[in-house]
Amino acid sequence: MLSFFLILFINIVYFIYQLLTDLLQKYLEKIKNVDIICGVPYTALPIATVLSLKTNIPMVMRRKEAKDYGTKKMIEGVFKKGDNCLIIEDVVTSGSSILETVEDLTAEGIKCSDVVVFLNREQGGAEYLKHNGVNMHSLLNLTDLMRYLKEEGCIDEKTVNKVSDYLHTTQVDHEALSKSLSKDRLYLSFAERAKIAKNPIAAKLFQIMATKQTTLCLAADLTDSTALLNLAEQAGPHICALKTHIDIVDDFHPNLIKPLREIANRHNFILFEDRKFCDIGKTIELQYSKGIYKISTWAQLVTAHALLGKGVLEVIKKSEGLEKRGVFLLAEASCSGTLIDAKYAKSTMKMAEEYPELVAGIVCQSPMFLNQPGLIQLTPGVQIDNKSDDVDQQYNSPEIVVTEKGCDIAVVGRGITKAADAALAAEKYRKILWDAYLQRIKKNHK
Ligand code: 6AU
């Protein structure tokens, strides 16, 4: 007897899923170029699974938490960067779960412009999604559902009115939602973000970016000090920061710092030493302020790894040197084969949030943080002509990093240092990056 009811139950569930996925399939015909589908975890997962089996369109799965073993990926499945993903959801109220899914998919380079939902509760979710660039298609909305149920005699007029009153009084607060959108750093201007930044160098950088109209950080990876000074002079008018690896300069002498600072002051850019500190606090303290480089006395910005914990930020905060300083924590790398995973990136982000006065931003490859407009996303691995170098570096174009990867400041090295005319190349990168930024913020200022 028990097995009879079990089989009956499974058949009913199967029948319902078949029915729902038949309806969904109709929508797939309307929405062009769907490469993959993804159900919003967890209720929509089985629906997306049945739809995937039926249509032969591959499915990816979003985890709510990264695993703490194995691959630790947030998105599981087979996909390519640039794939168009159709999102599936059962019921929509505010749309925020859908946007969380969109955020994780976008971080993997997957495009998400459409979502199909079974039931729209008509409480403002569709408008909120639209505002965030996602079109919502619903099979049914609550008003129609009430009407059908009443026509079939399942509910009376009183219940319909009750539901309708409820919907009117529980609309999603659009003002609060648009305020939260306006906090999204991708749509705020640098001038606005300068006022929000808690780290003084980040605030200064935002001001420089806004006034010089540049989001270009030059990676001046040269080994000769005269060539380094010449490059700083030529590119100076086009950049907001000059990033050095000071320990690669063959003929380094402390006397190099004075003219370098003079050029930086004259052209109004920040000196940034990409030291990528990663050691116990005491050692970093020495590496930061002692030795021949005395980084703390001239570099307003430095990079650091979060791998060994908070010690790095504690000592950079307290060491002797310049009064105002900032740190960029590295949360994602541009090279192939990196061991950094999503969980590590999230932990790095958490560490950054604990030191708002010190951390100027995050070195990363995707829009990891959206609601912290005071932080800067620094993205290396940017070049127009190449997709990779002959070792492990991977490049994206300047437009893509700004419009799709969430980059605020782009780091360009060999794209400029190897060009026949460094000043011309720097101006070319500056313009492309700036135009892409203007396009991006337009969304919020329409
Ligand atoms: O444009 P390139 O490839 O000539 O130079 C890229 C610069 C180099 C790297 O040390 C640095 O960016 N970099 C970083 C940074 C800035 O920390 C992180 C990363 O993931 N990839 C990367 O290339 O100076």
Coordinates of C-alpha atoms and ligand atoms in Angstrom, one line a residue:
M1 CA 0.0 0.0 0.0
L2 CA 2.8 2.4 1.0
S3 CA 4.7 1.8 -2.2
F4 CA 1.5 2.5 -4.2
F5 CA 1.1 5.9 -2.6
L6 CA 4.8 6.6 -3.1
I7 CA 4.6 5.7 -6.8
L8 CA 1.5 7.9 -7.1
F9 CA 3.2 10.8 -5.4
I10 CA 6.3 10.5 -7.6
N11 CA 4.0 10.4 -10.7
I12 CA 2.1 13.5 -9.6
V13 CA 5.4 15.4 -8.9
Y14 CA 6.7 14.2 -12.3
F15 CA 3.5 15.3 -14.0
I16 CA 3.7 18.8 -12.4
Y17 CA 7.4 19.2 -13.4
Q18 CA 6.6 18.1 -16.9
L19 CA 3.8 20.7 -17.1
L20 CA 5.9 23.5 -15.7
T21 CA 8.8 22.7 -18.0
D22 CA 6.6 22.6 -21.0
L23 CA 5.5 26.1 -20.2
L24 CA 9.0 27.2 -19.7
Q25 CA 10.1 25.7 -23.0
K26 CA 7.8 28.2 -24.7
Y27 CA 9.7 31.0 -23.1
L28 CA 13.0 29.6 -24.3
E29 CA 11.7 30.0 -27.8
K30 CA 11.2 33.7 -27.2
I31 CA 14.5 34.4 -25.5
K32 CA 17.3 34.0 -28.1
N33 CA 20.8 32.7 -27.5
V34 CA 20.5 30.8 -24.3
D35 CA 23.7 28.8 -23.8
I36 CA 23.1 27.6 -20.2
I37 CA 20.4 27.7 -17.6
C38 CA 20.6 28.1 -13.8
G39 CA 18.0 27.7 -11.2
V40 CA 18.0 30.0 -8.2
P41 CA 19.0 27.8 -5.2
Y42 CA 17.3 25.8 -4.0
T43 CA 13.6 25.5 -5.0
A44 CA 14.2 26.2 -8.6
L45 CA 17.0 23.7 -9.0
P46 CA 14.8 20.6 -9.8
I47 CA 12.8 22.7 -12.3
A48 CA 16.0 23.8 -14.0
T49 CA 17.3 20.2 -14.0
V50 CA 14.1 18.9 -15.8
L51 CA 14.2 21.8 -18.2
S52 CA 17.9 21.1 -19.0
L53 CA 17.2 17.4 -19.6
K54 CA 14.3 18.3 -21.9
T55 CA 16.0 20.9 -24.0
N56 CA 19.5 19.6 -23.9
I57 CA 20.7 23.0 -22.8
P58 CA 23.5 22.6 -20.2
M59 CA 22.7 23.6 -16.6
V60 CA 25.0 25.2 -14.1
M61 CA 24.4 25.2 -10.4
R62 CA 25.0 28.0 -8.0
R63 CA 26.1 27.2 -4.5
K64 CA 25.0 29.4 -1.7
E65 CA 28.2 28.8 0.2
A66 CA 31.5 27.7 -1.4
K67 CA 32.6 24.2 -0.3
D68 CA 35.5 24.2 2.2
Y69 CA 37.1 21.3 0.3
G70 CA 37.7 20.3 -3.3
T71 CA 37.3 23.0 -6.0
K72 CA 35.5 25.5 -3.7
K73 CA 33.7 27.0 -6.7
M74 CA 30.5 29.0 -6.3
I75 CA 29.3 27.9 -9.8
E76 CA 29.4 24.3 -10.7
G77 CA 29.0 22.9 -14.2
V78 CA 30.4 23.3 -17.7
F79 CA 30.4 26.8 -19.0
K80 CA 32.5 29.3 -20.9
K81 CA 33.1 33.0 -20.2
G82 CA 30.6 35.0 -22.2
D83 CA 27.9 32.3 -22.1
N84 CA 24.4 33.7 -21.9
C85 CA 22.5 32.2 -19.0
L86 CA 18.8 32.0 -18.5
I87 CA 17.9 32.1 -14.8
I88 CA 14.9 30.1 -13.5
E89 CA 13.0 31.0 -10.3
D90 CA 9.7 29.8 -8.8
V91 CA 8.3 32.8 -7.0
V92 CA 9.5 36.4 -7.0
T93 CA 8.9 39.0 -4.3
S94 CA 11.7 41.6 -4.2
G95 CA 14.0 39.9 -6.8
S96 CA 17.0 40.0 -4.4
S97 CA 17.7 36.2 -4.5
I98 CA 17.8 36.4 -8.3
L99 CA 20.3 39.3 -8.1
E100 CA 22.5 37.3 -5.8
T101 CA 22.6 34.5 -8.3
V102 CA 23.3 37.0 -11.1
E103 CA 26.2 38.5 -9.1
D104 CA 27.9 35.1 -8.7
L105 CA 27.3 34.1 -12.3
T106 CA 28.6 37.5 -13.5
A107 CA 31.7 37.1 -11.4
E108 CA 32.5 34.0 -13.5
G109 CA 32.1 36.0 -16.7
I110 CA 28.6 34.6 -17.5
K111 CA 26.0 37.0 -19.0
C112 CA 22.6 37.1 -17.3
S113 CA 19.9 39.3 -18.9
D114 CA 16.8 37.3 -18.5
V115 CA 15.0 35.4 -15.8
V116 CA 11.8 33.2 -16.2
V117 CA 9.7 32.9 -13.1
F118 CA 6.5 30.9 -12.4
L119 CA 4.8 33.3 -10.2
N120 CA 5.2 37.1 -9.9
R121 CA 3.8 38.2 -6.6
E122 CA 3.6 41.8 -8.1
Q123 CA 5.3 43.4 -5.1
G124 CA 7.9 45.3 -7.1
G125 CA 10.4 42.6 -7.9
A126 CA 10.1 43.0 -11.7
E127 CA 10.9 46.7 -11.5
Y128 CA 13.8 46.2 -9.2
L129 CA 15.3 43.5 -11.6
K130 CA 14.7 45.8 -14.6
H131 CA 16.6 48.5 -12.8
N132 CA 19.5 46.1 -12.4
G133 CA 19.5 45.1 -16.0
V134 CA 17.6 41.8 -15.8
N135 CA 14.3 41.3 -17.7
M136 CA 11.8 39.2 -15.9
H137 CA 9.3 37.0 -17.7
S138 CA 6.6 35.5 -15.6
L139 CA 4.3 32.6 -16.5
L140 CA 1.7 33.8 -14.0
N141 CA 1.1 36.8 -11.8
L142 CA -0.8 36.7 -8.5
T143 CA -3.8 38.8 -9.7
D144 CA -4.4 36.4 -12.6
L145 CA -4.0 33.4 -10.3
M146 CA -6.6 34.9 -7.9
R147 CA -9.0 35.5 -10.9
Y148 CA -8.6 31.9 -12.2
L149 CA -9.2 30.5 -8.7
K150 CA -12.3 32.7 -8.3
E151 CA -13.7 31.8 -11.7
E152 CA -13.3 28.1 -10.8
G153 CA -15.1 28.7 -7.5
C154 CA -12.1 27.8 -5.4
I155 CA -12.1 31.1 -3.6
D156 CA -14.6 33.8 -2.9
E157 CA -14.6 37.6 -3.7
K158 CA -13.7 38.4 0.0
T159 CA -10.4 36.4 -0.3
V160 CA -9.6 38.0 -3.7
N161 CA -10.0 41.5 -2.1
K162 CA -8.0 40.4 1.0
V163 CA -5.1 39.3 -1.2
S164 CA -5.3 42.4 -3.3
D165 CA -5.2 44.7 -0.2
Y166 CA -2.2 42.7 1.1
L167 CA -0.4 43.2 -2.2
H168 CA -1.0 47.0 -2.1
T169 CA 0.2 47.3 1.5
T170 CA 3.3 45.2 1.1
Q171 CA 5.0 46.6 -1.9
V172 CA 8.8 46.4 -2.0
D173 CA 10.1 49.8 -0.9
H174 CA 11.4 51.2 -4.2
E175 CA 13.1 54.1 -2.6
A176 CA 15.1 51.9 -0.3
L177 CA 15.9 49.6 -3.3
S178 CA 17.0 52.5 -5.5
K179 CA 19.1 53.8 -2.6
S180 CA 20.8 50.5 -2.4
L181 CA 21.3 50.6 -6.2
S182 CA 22.8 54.1 -5.9
K183 CA 25.2 52.6 -3.4
D184 CA 26.4 50.2 -6.1
R185 CA 29.9 51.4 -6.9
L186 CA 29.6 50.4 -10.5
Y187 CA 27.1 53.2 -11.2
L188 CA 28.6 55.9 -9.0
S189 CA 30.9 58.6 -10.3
F190 CA 34.4 58.8 -8.9
A191 CA 33.7 62.3 -7.6
E192 CA 30.8 60.8 -5.5
R193 CA 33.0 58.0 -4.3
A194 CA 35.8 60.3 -3.2
K195 CA 33.4 61.6 -0.5
I196 CA 32.7 58.0 0.7
A197 CA 36.2 56.6 0.8
K198 CA 37.5 56.1 4.3
N199 CA 41.1 55.6 3.4
P200 CA 42.7 59.0 2.6
I201 CA 44.8 57.7 -0.4
A202 CA 41.7 56.1 -1.9
A203 CA 39.9 59.4 -1.5
K204 CA 42.8 61.2 -3.2
L205 CA 43.0 58.7 -6.0
F206 CA 39.3 59.1 -6.7
Q207 CA 39.8 62.9 -6.9
I208 CA 42.7 62.5 -9.2
M209 CA 40.8 60.1 -11.4
A210 CA 37.8 62.5 -11.6
T211 CA 39.9 65.6 -12.3
K212 CA 42.5 64.0 -14.7
Q213 CA 39.8 61.8 -16.2
T214 CA 42.0 58.8 -16.0
T215 CA 41.6 55.3 -14.4
L216 CA 45.0 54.1 -15.7
C217 CA 47.7 52.8 -13.4
L218 CA 50.9 52.2 -15.2
A219 CA 52.9 49.1 -14.2
A220 CA 56.4 50.6 -14.7
D221 CA 58.2 47.2 -14.7
L222 CA 61.5 48.5 -15.9
T223 CA 65.0 47.5 -14.7
D224 CA 66.9 50.7 -15.4
S225 CA 66.3 53.8 -13.2
T226 CA 66.8 56.4 -16.0
A227 CA 64.3 54.5 -18.2
L228 CA 61.9 54.4 -15.2
L229 CA 62.1 58.2 -14.7
N230 CA 61.7 58.9 -18.4
L231 CA 58.6 56.6 -18.5
A232 CA 57.1 58.4 -15.5
E233 CA 57.7 61.7 -17.2
Q234 CA 56.1 60.6 -20.5
A235 CA 53.1 58.8 -19.1
G236 CA 52.6 61.1 -16.1
P237 CA 49.9 63.3 -17.7
H238 CA 47.7 60.2 -18.5
I239 CA 47.9 58.2 -15.3
C240 CA 46.4 58.2 -11.8
A241 CA 49.1 55.9 -10.3
L242 CA 52.5 54.6 -11.2
K243 CA 53.0 51.1 -9.9
T244 CA 56.6 49.9 -9.3
H245 CA 58.4 46.7 -8.5
I246 CA 61.3 48.7 -7.0
D247 CA 63.4 45.5 -6.4
I248 CA 63.8 44.8 -10.1
V249 CA 65.7 48.1 -10.8
D250 CA 69.3 46.9 -11.4
D251 CA 70.9 50.3 -10.6
F252 CA 68.6 51.2 -7.7
H253 CA 70.0 53.9 -5.5
P254 CA 67.9 55.8 -2.8
N255 CA 68.5 58.9 -4.9
L256 CA 66.0 57.6 -7.4
I257 CA 63.1 58.3 -5.1
K258 CA 63.4 62.1 -5.0
P259 CA 63.0 62.8 -8.7
L260 CA 60.3 60.1 -8.9
R261 CA 58.4 61.9 -6.2
E262 CA 58.9 65.2 -8.0
I263 CA 57.5 63.8 -11.2
A264 CA 54.5 62.3 -9.3
N265 CA 53.8 65.7 -7.6
R266 CA 54.1 67.6 -10.9
H267 CA 51.8 65.3 -12.8
N268 CA 49.5 64.5 -9.9
F269 CA 49.7 60.8 -9.6
I270 CA 50.2 58.3 -6.8
L271 CA 53.3 56.3 -6.2
F272 CA 52.4 52.7 -5.6
E273 CA 54.8 49.9 -4.7
D274 CA 53.5 46.5 -5.7
R275 CA 55.5 44.6 -2.9
K276 CA 52.7 42.0 -2.3
F277 CA 53.7 41.6 1.4
C278 CA 53.2 38.1 2.6
D279 CA 54.9 37.1 5.9
I280 CA 54.6 37.3 9.6
G281 CA 53.9 40.8 10.9
K282 CA 57.4 41.5 12.3
T283 CA 59.1 40.6 9.0
I284 CA 56.7 42.8 7.0
E285 CA 57.4 45.7 9.4
L286 CA 61.1 45.4 8.4
Q287 CA 60.4 44.9 4.7
Y288 CA 58.1 47.9 4.7
S289 CA 60.3 50.5 6.4
K290 CA 63.9 49.2 6.4
G291 CA 66.5 48.0 3.9
I292 CA 67.6 50.1 0.9
Y293 CA 64.1 50.7 -0.4
K294 CA 62.4 52.1 2.7
I295 CA 59.1 51.7 1.0
S296 CA 57.1 53.3 3.8
T297 CA 58.8 56.6 3.2
W298 CA 57.7 57.1 -0.3
A299 CA 55.0 54.7 -1.5
Q300 CA 51.6 56.0 -0.7
L301 CA 50.1 52.6 -1.7
V302 CA 51.4 49.1 -1.4
T303 CA 49.9 45.7 -2.2
A304 CA 49.6 42.8 0.3
H305 CA 48.4 39.2 0.5
A306 CA 45.8 38.3 3.1
L307 CA 47.1 34.7 3.2
L308 CA 49.0 35.0 6.6
G309 CA 46.2 36.9 8.3
K310 CA 45.7 40.4 9.8
G311 CA 49.3 40.9 10.9
V312 CA 50.2 42.5 7.6
L313 CA 47.6 45.2 8.0
E314 CA 48.4 45.7 11.7
V315 CA 52.0 46.5 11.0
I316 CA 51.5 48.6 7.8
K317 CA 49.1 50.7 9.9
K318 CA 51.6 51.3 12.6
S319 CA 55.0 51.4 10.9
E320 CA 57.1 54.6 10.6
G321 CA 56.9 56.4 7.3
L322 CA 54.4 58.5 5.4
E323 CA 51.5 59.7 7.5
K324 CA 48.8 58.8 4.9
R325 CA 49.0 55.3 3.3
G326 CA 46.8 52.7 1.8
V327 CA 46.9 49.0 1.0
F328 CA 45.4 47.0 -1.8
L329 CA 44.7 43.4 -0.8
L330 CA 45.1 40.8 -3.5
A331 CA 41.9 38.7 -3.7
E332 CA 42.1 37.3 -7.3
A333 CA 45.0 36.9 -9.7
S334 CA 45.2 37.5 -13.4
C335 CA 47.4 34.5 -14.2
S336 CA 46.4 31.0 -15.2
G337 CA 47.0 28.3 -12.7
T338 CA 46.4 30.5 -9.6
L339 CA 45.7 28.6 -6.4
I340 CA 43.4 31.4 -5.2
D341 CA 39.7 30.3 -5.1
A342 CA 36.4 31.9 -4.3
K343 CA 36.5 31.1 -0.6
Y344 CA 39.9 32.7 -0.2
A345 CA 38.7 35.8 -2.2
K346 CA 35.7 36.1 0.1
S347 CA 37.9 35.8 3.2
T348 CA 40.3 38.5 1.8
M349 CA 37.3 40.8 1.3
K350 CA 36.2 40.2 4.9
M351 CA 39.7 41.2 6.1
A352 CA 39.5 44.4 4.1
E353 CA 36.2 45.3 5.7
E354 CA 37.8 45.2 9.1
Y355 CA 40.3 47.9 8.2
P356 CA 38.3 50.5 6.3
E357 CA 40.7 53.3 7.2
L358 CA 43.7 51.4 5.8
V359 CA 42.5 49.4 2.9
A360 CA 42.2 51.5 -0.3
G361 CA 40.9 48.6 -2.4
I362 CA 41.1 45.1 -3.7
V363 CA 43.2 43.6 -6.6
C364 CA 40.7 41.4 -8.4
Q365 CA 39.4 40.3 -11.7
S366 CA 35.6 40.4 -11.1
P367 CA 33.1 42.7 -9.4
M368 CA 33.5 41.1 -6.0
F369 CA 32.2 43.9 -3.9
L370 CA 29.4 46.2 -5.1
N371 CA 28.0 47.9 -2.0
Q372 CA 31.3 49.3 -0.8
P373 CA 31.8 52.3 -3.1
G374 CA 34.6 53.7 -1.0
L375 CA 36.8 50.8 -2.0
I376 CA 38.6 50.7 -5.4
Q377 CA 38.8 47.6 -7.6
L378 CA 42.2 47.4 -9.2
T379 CA 42.4 45.0 -12.1
P380 CA 45.7 44.0 -13.8
G381 CA 46.0 41.8 -16.9
V382 CA 44.8 44.4 -19.3
Q383 CA 46.0 44.7 -22.9
I384 CA 44.6 45.6 -26.2
D385 CA 46.8 43.5 -28.5
N386 CA 47.4 40.2 -26.7
K387 CA 45.3 37.6 -24.8
S388 CA 48.3 36.3 -22.8
D389 CA 52.0 36.5 -22.5
D390 CA 54.5 33.7 -23.0
V391 CA 54.3 32.6 -19.3
D392 CA 51.0 32.7 -17.4
Q393 CA 49.6 36.2 -17.7
Q394 CA 46.1 36.4 -19.1
Y395 CA 44.8 39.7 -20.6
N396 CA 41.4 41.2 -21.1
S397 CA 40.7 44.3 -23.2
P398 CA 40.3 47.7 -21.4
E399 CA 36.6 47.9 -22.4
I400 CA 35.8 44.4 -21.0
V401 CA 37.5 44.9 -17.6
V402 CA 35.5 48.1 -17.0
T403 CA 32.1 47.1 -18.4
E404 CA 32.0 43.4 -17.5
K405 CA 34.6 42.8 -14.8
G406 CA 33.9 45.8 -12.4
C407 CA 37.4 47.4 -12.8
D408 CA 37.8 50.9 -11.4
I409 CA 41.5 51.3 -12.0
A410 CA 43.2 49.2 -14.7
V411 CA 46.8 48.2 -14.4
V412 CA 48.6 48.2 -17.8
G413 CA 52.3 47.3 -18.0
R414 CA 53.7 45.9 -21.2
G415 CA 50.8 47.3 -23.3
I416 CA 52.5 50.7 -22.7
T417 CA 56.2 49.9 -21.7
K418 CA 56.7 47.9 -24.9
A419 CA 55.0 50.4 -27.2
A420 CA 57.1 52.5 -29.6
D421 CA 55.7 55.6 -28.0
A422 CA 54.8 55.2 -24.4
A423 CA 53.0 58.6 -24.1
L424 CA 50.8 57.8 -27.1
A425 CA 50.0 54.3 -25.8
A426 CA 49.2 55.6 -22.3
E427 CA 46.8 58.2 -23.8
K428 CA 45.2 55.6 -25.9
Y429 CA 44.5 53.3 -22.9
R430 CA 43.4 56.2 -20.8
K431 CA 40.8 57.3 -23.3
I432 CA 39.4 53.8 -23.9
L433 CA 39.2 53.1 -20.1
W434 CA 37.6 56.5 -19.4
D435 CA 34.9 56.2 -22.2
A436 CA 34.0 52.7 -20.8
Y437 CA 33.7 54.2 -17.3
L438 CA 31.4 56.9 -18.6
Q439 CA 29.2 54.3 -20.3
R440 CA 29.0 52.3 -17.1
I441 CA 27.9 55.2 -14.8
K442 CA 25.3 56.4 -17.4
K443 CA 23.0 53.6 -16.1
N444 CA 22.5 55.3 -12.8
H445 CA 22.2 58.8 -14.2
K446 CA 19.5 58.2 -16.8
Ligands
6AU1 O1 50.4 44.4 -18.0 P1 51.6 43.5 -17.6 O2 51.3 42.1 -17.7 O3 52.9 43.9 -18.3 O4 51.8 43.8 -16.0 C1 50.9 43.5 -15.1 C2 51.4 44.0 -13.7 C3 52.6 43.4 -13.2 C4 52.1 42.4 -12.2 O5 53.0 42.2 -11.1 C5 50.8 43.0 -11.7 O6 50.3 43.8 -12.8 N1 49.7 42.0 -11.3 C6 49.1 42.1 -10.1 C7 49.2 43.1 -9.2 C8 49.1 44.5 -9.6 O7 49.3 43.0 -8.0 C9 48.2 41.0 -9.7 C10 47.8 40.1 -10.7 O8 47.0 39.2 -10.4 N2 48.4 40.1 -11.9 C11 49.3 41.1 -12.3 O9 49.8 41.0 -13.4 O10 53.4 44.4 -12.5

